[in-house]
Each structure stands twice: as structure tokens, then as C-alpha cells.
Coordinates of N, CA and C in Angstrom, one line a residue:
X14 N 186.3 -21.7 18.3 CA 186.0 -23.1 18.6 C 184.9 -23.1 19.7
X15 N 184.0 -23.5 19.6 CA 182.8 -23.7 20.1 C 182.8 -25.0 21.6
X16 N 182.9 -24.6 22.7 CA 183.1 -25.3 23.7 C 181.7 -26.0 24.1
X17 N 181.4 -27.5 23.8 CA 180.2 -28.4 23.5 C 180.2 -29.2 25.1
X18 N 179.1 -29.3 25.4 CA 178.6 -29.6 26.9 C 177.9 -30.8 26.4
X19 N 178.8 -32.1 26.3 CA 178.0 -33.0 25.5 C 177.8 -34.0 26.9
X20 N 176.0 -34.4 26.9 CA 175.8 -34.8 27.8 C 175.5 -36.3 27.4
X21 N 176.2 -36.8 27.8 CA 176.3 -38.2 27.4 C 175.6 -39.3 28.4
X22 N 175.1 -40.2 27.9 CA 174.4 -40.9 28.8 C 173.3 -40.2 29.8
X23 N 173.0 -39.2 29.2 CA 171.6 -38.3 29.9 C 171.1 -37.4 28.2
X24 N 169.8 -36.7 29.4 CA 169.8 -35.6 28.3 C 169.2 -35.0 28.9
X25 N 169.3 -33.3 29.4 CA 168.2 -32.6 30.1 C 166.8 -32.6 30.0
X26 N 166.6 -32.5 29.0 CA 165.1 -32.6 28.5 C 164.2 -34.0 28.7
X27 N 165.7 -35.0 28.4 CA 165.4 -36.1 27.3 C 164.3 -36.2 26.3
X28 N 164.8 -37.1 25.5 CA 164.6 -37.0 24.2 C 163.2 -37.9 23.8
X29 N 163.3 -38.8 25.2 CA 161.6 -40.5 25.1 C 162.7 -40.9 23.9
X30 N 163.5 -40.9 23.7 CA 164.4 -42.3 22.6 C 164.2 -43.4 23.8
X31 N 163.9 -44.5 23.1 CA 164.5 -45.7 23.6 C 165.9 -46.3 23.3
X32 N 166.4 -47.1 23.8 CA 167.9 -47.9 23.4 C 167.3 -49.1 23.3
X33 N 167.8 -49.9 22.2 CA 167.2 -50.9 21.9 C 168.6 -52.2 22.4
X34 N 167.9 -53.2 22.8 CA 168.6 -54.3 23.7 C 169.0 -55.1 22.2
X35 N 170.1 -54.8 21.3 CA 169.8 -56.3 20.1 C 170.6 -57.4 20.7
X36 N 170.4 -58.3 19.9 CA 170.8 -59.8 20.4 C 172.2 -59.5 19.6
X37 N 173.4 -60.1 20.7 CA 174.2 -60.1 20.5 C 174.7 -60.6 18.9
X38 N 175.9 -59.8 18.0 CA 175.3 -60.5 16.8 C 177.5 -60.7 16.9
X39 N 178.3 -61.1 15.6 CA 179.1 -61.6 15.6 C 180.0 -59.6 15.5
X40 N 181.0 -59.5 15.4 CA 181.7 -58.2 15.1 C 181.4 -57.6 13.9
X41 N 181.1 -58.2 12.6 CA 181.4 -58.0 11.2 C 180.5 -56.4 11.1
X42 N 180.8 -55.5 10.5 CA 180.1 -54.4 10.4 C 178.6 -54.8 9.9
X43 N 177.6 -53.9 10.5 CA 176.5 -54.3 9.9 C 176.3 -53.3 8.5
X44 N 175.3 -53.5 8.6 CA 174.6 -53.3 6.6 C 173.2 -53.4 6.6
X45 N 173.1 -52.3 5.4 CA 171.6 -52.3 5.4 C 170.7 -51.7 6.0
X46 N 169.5 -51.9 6.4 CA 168.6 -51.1 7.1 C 168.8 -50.8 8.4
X47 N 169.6 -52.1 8.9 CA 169.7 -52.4 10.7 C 170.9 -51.4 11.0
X48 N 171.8 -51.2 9.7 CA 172.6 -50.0 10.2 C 172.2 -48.5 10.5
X49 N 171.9 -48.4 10.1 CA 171.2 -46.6 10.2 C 170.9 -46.3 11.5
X50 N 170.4 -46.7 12.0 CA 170.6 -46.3 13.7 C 171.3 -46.7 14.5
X51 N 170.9 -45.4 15.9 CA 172.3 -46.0 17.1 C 172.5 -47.5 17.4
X52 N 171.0 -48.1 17.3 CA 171.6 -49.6 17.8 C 172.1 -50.0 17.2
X53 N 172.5 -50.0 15.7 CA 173.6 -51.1 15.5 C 174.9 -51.2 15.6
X54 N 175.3 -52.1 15.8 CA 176.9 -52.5 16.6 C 177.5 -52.5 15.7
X55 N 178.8 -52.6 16.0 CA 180.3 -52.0 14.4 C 181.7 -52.7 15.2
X56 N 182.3 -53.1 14.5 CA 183.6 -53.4 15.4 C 184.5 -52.3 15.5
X57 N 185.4 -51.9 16.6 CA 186.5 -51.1 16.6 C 187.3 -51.8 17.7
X58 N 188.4 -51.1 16.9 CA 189.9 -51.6 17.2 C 190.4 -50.1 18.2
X59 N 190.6 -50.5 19.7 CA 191.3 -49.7 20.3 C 192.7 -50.0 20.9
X60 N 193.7 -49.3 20.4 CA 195.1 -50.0 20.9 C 195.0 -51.8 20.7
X61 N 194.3 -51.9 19.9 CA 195.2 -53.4 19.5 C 194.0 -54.6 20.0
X62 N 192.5 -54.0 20.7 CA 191.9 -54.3 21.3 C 190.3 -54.4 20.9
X63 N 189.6 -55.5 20.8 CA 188.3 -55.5 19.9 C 187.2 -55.3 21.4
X64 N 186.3 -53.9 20.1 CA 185.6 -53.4 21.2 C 184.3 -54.2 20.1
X65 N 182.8 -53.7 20.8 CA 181.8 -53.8 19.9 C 181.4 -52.7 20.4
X66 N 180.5 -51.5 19.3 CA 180.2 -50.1 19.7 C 179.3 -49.7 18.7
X67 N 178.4 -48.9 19.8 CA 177.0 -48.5 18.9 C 177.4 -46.9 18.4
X68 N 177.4 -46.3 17.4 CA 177.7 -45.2 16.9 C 176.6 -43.4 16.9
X69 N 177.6 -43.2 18.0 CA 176.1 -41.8 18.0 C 176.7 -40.4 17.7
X70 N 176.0 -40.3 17.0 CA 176.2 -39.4 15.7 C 175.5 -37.7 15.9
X71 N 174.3 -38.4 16.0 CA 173.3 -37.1 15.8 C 173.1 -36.4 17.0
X72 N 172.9 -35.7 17.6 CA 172.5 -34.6 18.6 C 171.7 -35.5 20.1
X73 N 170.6 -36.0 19.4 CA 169.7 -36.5 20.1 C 170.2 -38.4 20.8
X74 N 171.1 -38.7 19.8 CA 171.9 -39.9 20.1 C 172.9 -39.8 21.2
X75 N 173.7 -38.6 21.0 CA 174.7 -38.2 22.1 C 173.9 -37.8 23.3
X76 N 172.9 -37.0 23.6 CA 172.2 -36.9 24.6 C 172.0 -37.7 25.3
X77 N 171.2 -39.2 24.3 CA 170.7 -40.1 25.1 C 171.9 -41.1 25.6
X78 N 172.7 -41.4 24.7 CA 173.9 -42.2 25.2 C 173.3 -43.4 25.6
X79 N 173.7 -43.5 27.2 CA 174.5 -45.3 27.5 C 172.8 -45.1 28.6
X80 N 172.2 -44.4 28.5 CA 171.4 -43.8 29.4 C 170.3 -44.9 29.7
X81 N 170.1 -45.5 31.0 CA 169.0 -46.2 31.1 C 169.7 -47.7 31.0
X82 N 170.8 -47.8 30.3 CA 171.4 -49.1 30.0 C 172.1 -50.0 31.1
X83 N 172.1 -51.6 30.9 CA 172.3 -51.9 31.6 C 173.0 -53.2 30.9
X84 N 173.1 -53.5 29.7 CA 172.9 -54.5 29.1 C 174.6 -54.7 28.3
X85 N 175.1 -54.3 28.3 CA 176.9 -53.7 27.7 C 177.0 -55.1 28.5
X86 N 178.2 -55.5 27.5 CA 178.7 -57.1 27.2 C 180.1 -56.4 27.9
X87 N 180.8 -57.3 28.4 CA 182.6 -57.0 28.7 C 182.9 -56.3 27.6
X88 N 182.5 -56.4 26.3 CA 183.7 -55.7 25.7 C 182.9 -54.9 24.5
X89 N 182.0 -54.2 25.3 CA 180.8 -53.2 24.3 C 180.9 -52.2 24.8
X90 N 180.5 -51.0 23.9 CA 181.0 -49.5 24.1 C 180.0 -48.6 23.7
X91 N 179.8 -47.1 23.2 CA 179.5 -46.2 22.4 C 180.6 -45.5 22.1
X92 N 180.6 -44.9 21.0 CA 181.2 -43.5 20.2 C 180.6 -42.7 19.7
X93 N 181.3 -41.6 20.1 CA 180.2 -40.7 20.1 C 181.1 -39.8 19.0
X94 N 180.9 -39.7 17.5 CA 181.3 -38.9 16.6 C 181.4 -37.2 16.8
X95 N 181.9 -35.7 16.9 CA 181.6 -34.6 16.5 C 182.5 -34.5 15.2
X96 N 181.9 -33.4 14.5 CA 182.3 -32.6 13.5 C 183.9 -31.7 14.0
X97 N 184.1 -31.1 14.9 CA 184.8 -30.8 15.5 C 186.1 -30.7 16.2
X98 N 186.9 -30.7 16.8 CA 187.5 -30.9 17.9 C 187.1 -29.8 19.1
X99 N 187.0 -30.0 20.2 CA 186.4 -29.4 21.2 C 186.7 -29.8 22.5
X100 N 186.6 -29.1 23.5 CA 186.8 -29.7 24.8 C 185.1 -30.6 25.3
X101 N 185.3 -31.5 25.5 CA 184.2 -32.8 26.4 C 184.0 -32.6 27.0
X102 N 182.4 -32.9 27.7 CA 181.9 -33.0 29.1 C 180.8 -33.8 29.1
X103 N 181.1 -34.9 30.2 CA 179.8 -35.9 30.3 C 179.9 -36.2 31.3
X104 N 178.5 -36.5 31.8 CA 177.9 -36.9 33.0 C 176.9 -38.4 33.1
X105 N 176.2 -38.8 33.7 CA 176.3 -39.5 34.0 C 174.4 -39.9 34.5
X106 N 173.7 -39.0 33.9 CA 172.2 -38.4 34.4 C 171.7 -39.9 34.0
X107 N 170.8 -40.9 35.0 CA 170.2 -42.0 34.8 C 170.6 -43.3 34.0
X108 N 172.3 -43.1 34.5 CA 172.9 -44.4 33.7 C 172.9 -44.7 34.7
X109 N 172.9 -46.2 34.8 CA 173.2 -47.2 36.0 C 174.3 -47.8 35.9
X110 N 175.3 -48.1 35.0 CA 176.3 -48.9 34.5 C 176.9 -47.8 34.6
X111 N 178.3 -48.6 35.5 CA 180.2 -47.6 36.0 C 180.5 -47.6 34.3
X112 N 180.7 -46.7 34.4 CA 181.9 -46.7 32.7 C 182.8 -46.1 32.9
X113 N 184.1 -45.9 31.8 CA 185.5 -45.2 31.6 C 184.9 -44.1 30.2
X114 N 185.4 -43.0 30.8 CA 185.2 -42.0 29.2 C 186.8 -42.5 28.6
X115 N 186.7 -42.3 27.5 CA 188.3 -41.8 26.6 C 187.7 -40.9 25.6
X116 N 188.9 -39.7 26.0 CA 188.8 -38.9 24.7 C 190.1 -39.2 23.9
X117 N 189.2 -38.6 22.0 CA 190.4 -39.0 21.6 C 190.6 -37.7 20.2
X118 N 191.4 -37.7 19.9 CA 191.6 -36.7 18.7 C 191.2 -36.9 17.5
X119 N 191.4 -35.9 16.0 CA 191.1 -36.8 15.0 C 191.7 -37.6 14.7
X120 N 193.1 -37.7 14.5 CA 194.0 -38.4 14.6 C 193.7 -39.7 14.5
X121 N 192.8 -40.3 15.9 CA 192.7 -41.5 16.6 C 193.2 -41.8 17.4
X122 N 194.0 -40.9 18.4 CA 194.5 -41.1 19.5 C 194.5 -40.7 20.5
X123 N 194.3 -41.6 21.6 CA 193.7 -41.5 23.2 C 194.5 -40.3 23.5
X124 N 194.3 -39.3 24.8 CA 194.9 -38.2 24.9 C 194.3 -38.5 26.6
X125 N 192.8 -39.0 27.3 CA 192.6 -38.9 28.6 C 191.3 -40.0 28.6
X126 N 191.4 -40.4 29.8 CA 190.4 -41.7 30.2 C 190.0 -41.1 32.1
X127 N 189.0 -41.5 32.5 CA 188.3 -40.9 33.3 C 187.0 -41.9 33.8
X128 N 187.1 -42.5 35.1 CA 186.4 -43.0 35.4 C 184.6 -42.1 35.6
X129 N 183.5 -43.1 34.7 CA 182.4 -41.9 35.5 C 181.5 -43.2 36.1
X130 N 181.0 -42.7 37.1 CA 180.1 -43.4 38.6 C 178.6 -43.3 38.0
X131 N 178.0 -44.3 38.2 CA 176.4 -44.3 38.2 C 175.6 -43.6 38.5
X132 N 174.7 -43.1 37.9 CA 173.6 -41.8 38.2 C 174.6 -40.3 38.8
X133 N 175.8 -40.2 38.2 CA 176.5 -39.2 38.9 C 176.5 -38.1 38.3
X134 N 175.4 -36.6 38.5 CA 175.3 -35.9 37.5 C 176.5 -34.6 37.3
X135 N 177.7 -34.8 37.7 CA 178.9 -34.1 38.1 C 179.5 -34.3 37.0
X136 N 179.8 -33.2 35.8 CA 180.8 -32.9 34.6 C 181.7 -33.7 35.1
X137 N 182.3 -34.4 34.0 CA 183.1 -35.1 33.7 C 184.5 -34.3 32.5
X138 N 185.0 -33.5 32.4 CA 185.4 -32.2 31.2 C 186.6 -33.0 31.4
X139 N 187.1 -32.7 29.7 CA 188.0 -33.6 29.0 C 189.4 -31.9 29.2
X140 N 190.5 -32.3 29.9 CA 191.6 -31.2 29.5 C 191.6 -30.4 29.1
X141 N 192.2 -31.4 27.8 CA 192.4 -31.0 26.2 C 191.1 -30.1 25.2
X142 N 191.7 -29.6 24.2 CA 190.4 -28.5 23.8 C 190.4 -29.7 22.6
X143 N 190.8 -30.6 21.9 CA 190.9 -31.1 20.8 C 190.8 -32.1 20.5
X144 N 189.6 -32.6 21.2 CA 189.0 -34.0 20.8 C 187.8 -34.2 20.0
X145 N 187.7 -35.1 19.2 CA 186.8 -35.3 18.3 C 185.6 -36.5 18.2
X146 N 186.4 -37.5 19.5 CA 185.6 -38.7 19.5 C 185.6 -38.9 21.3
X147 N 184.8 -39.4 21.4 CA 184.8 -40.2 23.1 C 183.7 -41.4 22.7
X148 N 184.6 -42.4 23.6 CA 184.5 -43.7 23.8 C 183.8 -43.9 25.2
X149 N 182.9 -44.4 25.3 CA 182.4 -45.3 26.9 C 182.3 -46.5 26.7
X150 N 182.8 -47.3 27.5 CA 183.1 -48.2 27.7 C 182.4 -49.1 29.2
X151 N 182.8 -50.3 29.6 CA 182.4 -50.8 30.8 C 183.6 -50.1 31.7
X152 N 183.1 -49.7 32.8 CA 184.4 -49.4 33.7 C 185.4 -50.4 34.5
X153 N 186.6 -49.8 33.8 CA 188.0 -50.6 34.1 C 188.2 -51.1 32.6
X154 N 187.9 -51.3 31.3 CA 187.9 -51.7 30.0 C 189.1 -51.3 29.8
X155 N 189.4 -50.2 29.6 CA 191.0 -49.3 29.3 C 192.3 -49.4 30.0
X156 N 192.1 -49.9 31.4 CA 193.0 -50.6 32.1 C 193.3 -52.3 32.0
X157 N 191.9 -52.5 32.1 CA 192.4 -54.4 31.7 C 193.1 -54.5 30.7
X158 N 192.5 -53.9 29.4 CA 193.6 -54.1 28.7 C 194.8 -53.0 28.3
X159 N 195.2 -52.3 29.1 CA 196.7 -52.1 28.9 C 196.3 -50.8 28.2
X160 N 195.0 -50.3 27.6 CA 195.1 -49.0 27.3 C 195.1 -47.7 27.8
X161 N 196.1 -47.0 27.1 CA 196.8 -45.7 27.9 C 196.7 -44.7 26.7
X162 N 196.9 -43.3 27.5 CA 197.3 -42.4 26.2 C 198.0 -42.7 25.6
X163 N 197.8 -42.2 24.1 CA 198.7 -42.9 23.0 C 198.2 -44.1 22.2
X164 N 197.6 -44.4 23.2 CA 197.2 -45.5 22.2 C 195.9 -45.2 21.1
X165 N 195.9 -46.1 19.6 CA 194.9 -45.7 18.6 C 193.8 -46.0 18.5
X166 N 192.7 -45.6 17.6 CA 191.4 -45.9 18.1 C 191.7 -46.2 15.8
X167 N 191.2 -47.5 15.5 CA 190.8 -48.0 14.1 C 189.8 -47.0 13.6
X168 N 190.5 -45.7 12.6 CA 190.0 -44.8 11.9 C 189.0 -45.5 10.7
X169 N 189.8 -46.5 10.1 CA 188.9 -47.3 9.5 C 187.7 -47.7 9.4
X170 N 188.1 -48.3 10.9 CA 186.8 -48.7 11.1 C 185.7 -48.2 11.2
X171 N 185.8 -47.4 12.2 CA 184.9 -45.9 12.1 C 184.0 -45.0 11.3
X172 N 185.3 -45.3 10.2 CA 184.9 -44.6 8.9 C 184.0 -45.7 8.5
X173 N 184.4 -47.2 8.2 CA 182.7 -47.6 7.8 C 181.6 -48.3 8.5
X174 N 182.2 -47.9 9.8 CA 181.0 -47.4 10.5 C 179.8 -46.5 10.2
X175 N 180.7 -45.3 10.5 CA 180.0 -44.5 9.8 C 179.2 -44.2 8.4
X176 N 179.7 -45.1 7.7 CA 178.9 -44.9 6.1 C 178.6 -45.7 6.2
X177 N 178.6 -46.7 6.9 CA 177.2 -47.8 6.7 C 175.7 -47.0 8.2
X178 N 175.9 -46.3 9.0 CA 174.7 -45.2 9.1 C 174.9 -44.5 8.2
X179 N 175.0 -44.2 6.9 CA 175.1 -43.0 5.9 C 175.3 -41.8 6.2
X180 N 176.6 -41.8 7.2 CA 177.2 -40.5 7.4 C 178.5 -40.2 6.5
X181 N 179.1 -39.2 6.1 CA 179.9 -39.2 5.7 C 181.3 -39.0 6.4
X182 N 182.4 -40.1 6.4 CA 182.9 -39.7 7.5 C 184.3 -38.7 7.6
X183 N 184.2 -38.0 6.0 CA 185.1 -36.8 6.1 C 184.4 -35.9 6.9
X184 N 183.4 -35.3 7.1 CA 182.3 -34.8 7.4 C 183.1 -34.5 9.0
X185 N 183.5 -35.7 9.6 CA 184.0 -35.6 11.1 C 185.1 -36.1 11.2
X186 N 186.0 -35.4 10.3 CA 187.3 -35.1 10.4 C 188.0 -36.7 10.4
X187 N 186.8 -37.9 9.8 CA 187.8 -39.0 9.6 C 188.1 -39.4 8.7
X188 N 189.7 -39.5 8.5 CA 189.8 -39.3 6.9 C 190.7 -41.0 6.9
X189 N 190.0 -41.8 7.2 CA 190.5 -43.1 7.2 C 190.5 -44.1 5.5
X190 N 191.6 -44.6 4.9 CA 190.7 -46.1 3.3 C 189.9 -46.5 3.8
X191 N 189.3 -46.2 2.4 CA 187.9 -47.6 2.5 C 187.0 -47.1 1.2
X192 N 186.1 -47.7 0.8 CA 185.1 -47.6 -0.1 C 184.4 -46.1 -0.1

């Protein structure tokens, strides 16, 4: 198993991606062309709790992350998909916005949450070797509402998330119903 240095909300090189600001739209999954990239928003269900979250998938998506952003609603996030399970590491390179990491398994379930600080370029490394997803969120999100380890992350959802960017979401170990 391959120990991944996923730099979230930076990217050493960076990548010149922009994040695009969209106008807030209702939860319903999107579709269509506006799905296929990171900016489009998806609903997920954490512990019982509606998040709105942009989906980063690809290499250059996780790099860039939350990076530069400033614009996250109370209750808006990223997910960051791997193929894998692996031990996490994120930092914090030119975000300005406090966030909470949560790692989670394939499963869908929280295992550690972890405050990260603005512009703070200090690894953030997840325990556990066997996580497959991490969540950022606004910081304090996982406390306000009452989420702790153990709690689920909507595989579902995720999953058509994911296939509406035309990923496949057995591909990353999510083996959630759906179309």
C-alpha cells in the first residue's frame, strides 16, 4: 500500500486551475455538462447531516483543493475520492478559510477529524492507514453538528456523484445502489 502525501488545498507546483465561485444552486445532484467538473456541487449526507460538496477526483483537483477559497457557505465542503485506502496528509498551502479534515473509510465511516489553520503549511497525517475519502469542511462543521467517529458519510450519494462527473464509482471502492 502506497503511502499518498495528498496535498489538499495547495499544490507544490500548482497546477494555474482556477476554482470557480457558482451561484449557489438548490442540493439536488447536478447533471449534464455542469457536472463533469470540480465545481459542481452534489449533496451528501454526513451522520444524518446535509452537506453541499464539490467532488475532487483527479490528481490535479486534490492538489488544488479548497485553495485560494474563500467563498464555502456554512454547510459546503470538498471530497476528495482515492482509489485506495491509505494513510492522509493535508495541509493547508494558500487557503485562507479554517477548515476540519475528516477521514473516512470505504465503508463510509468517520474514523478522525482534525482541525487545519489558514495558510498553515504543517502535515496534517491521518492515524489510520485505511482511508479512502476526506471531507473539508468549514471549521467547527463536525462538532456543531454532533459529528464524531462512527458516524456515516451517504455512499449513495457519492456514488452519483460520482457518475454524474463520469467516474466510475466502483473504481473507488464505492460500492453504494443506484443506476
Amino acid at each position: 500500500m502506497a503511502l499518498a502525501l495528498v496535498l489538499a488545498g495547495c499544490a507544490k507546483g500548482g497546477d494555474g486551475a482556477t476554482q470557480a465561485s457558482p451561484a449557489r444552486t438548490d442540493a439536488k445532484v447536478a447533471t449534464g455538462a455542469e457536472a463533469k467538473g470540480v465545481e459542481a456541487w452534489f449533496p451528501l449526507t454526513v451522520g444524518g447531516k446535509a452537506l453541499r460538496v464539490q467532488v475532487a477526483v483527479l490528481e490535479a483537483e486534490q492538489q488544488r483543493g479548497l485553495m485560494g477559497r474563500r467563498d464555502l457557505e456554512p454547510d459546503d465542503g470538498m471530497v476528495f475520492v482515492y482509489p485506495a485506502p491509505q494513510q492522509m496528509s493535508f495541509w493547508m498551502r494558500n487557503t485562507p478559510t479554517p477548515l476540519d479534515i475528516g477521514f473516512f473509510r470505504a465503508d463510509g465511516t468517520l474514523g478522525e477529524v482534525y482541525p487545519l489553520y489558514p495558510y498553515d503549511e504543517t502535515a496534517v497525517r491521518s492515524s489510520g492507514l485505511d482511508y479512502t475519502l476526506a471531507i473539508e469542511t468549514n471549521q467547527g462543521w463536525f462538532a456543531k453538528h454532533g459529528i464524531k467517529p462512527g458516524a456515516k458519510v451517504d455512499l449513495a450519494q457519492l456514488a452519483d456523484a460520482l457518475r454524474a462527473r463520469g467516474f466510475r464509482p466502483e473504481r473507488y471502492g464505492v460500492r453504494a445502489a443506484g443506476p
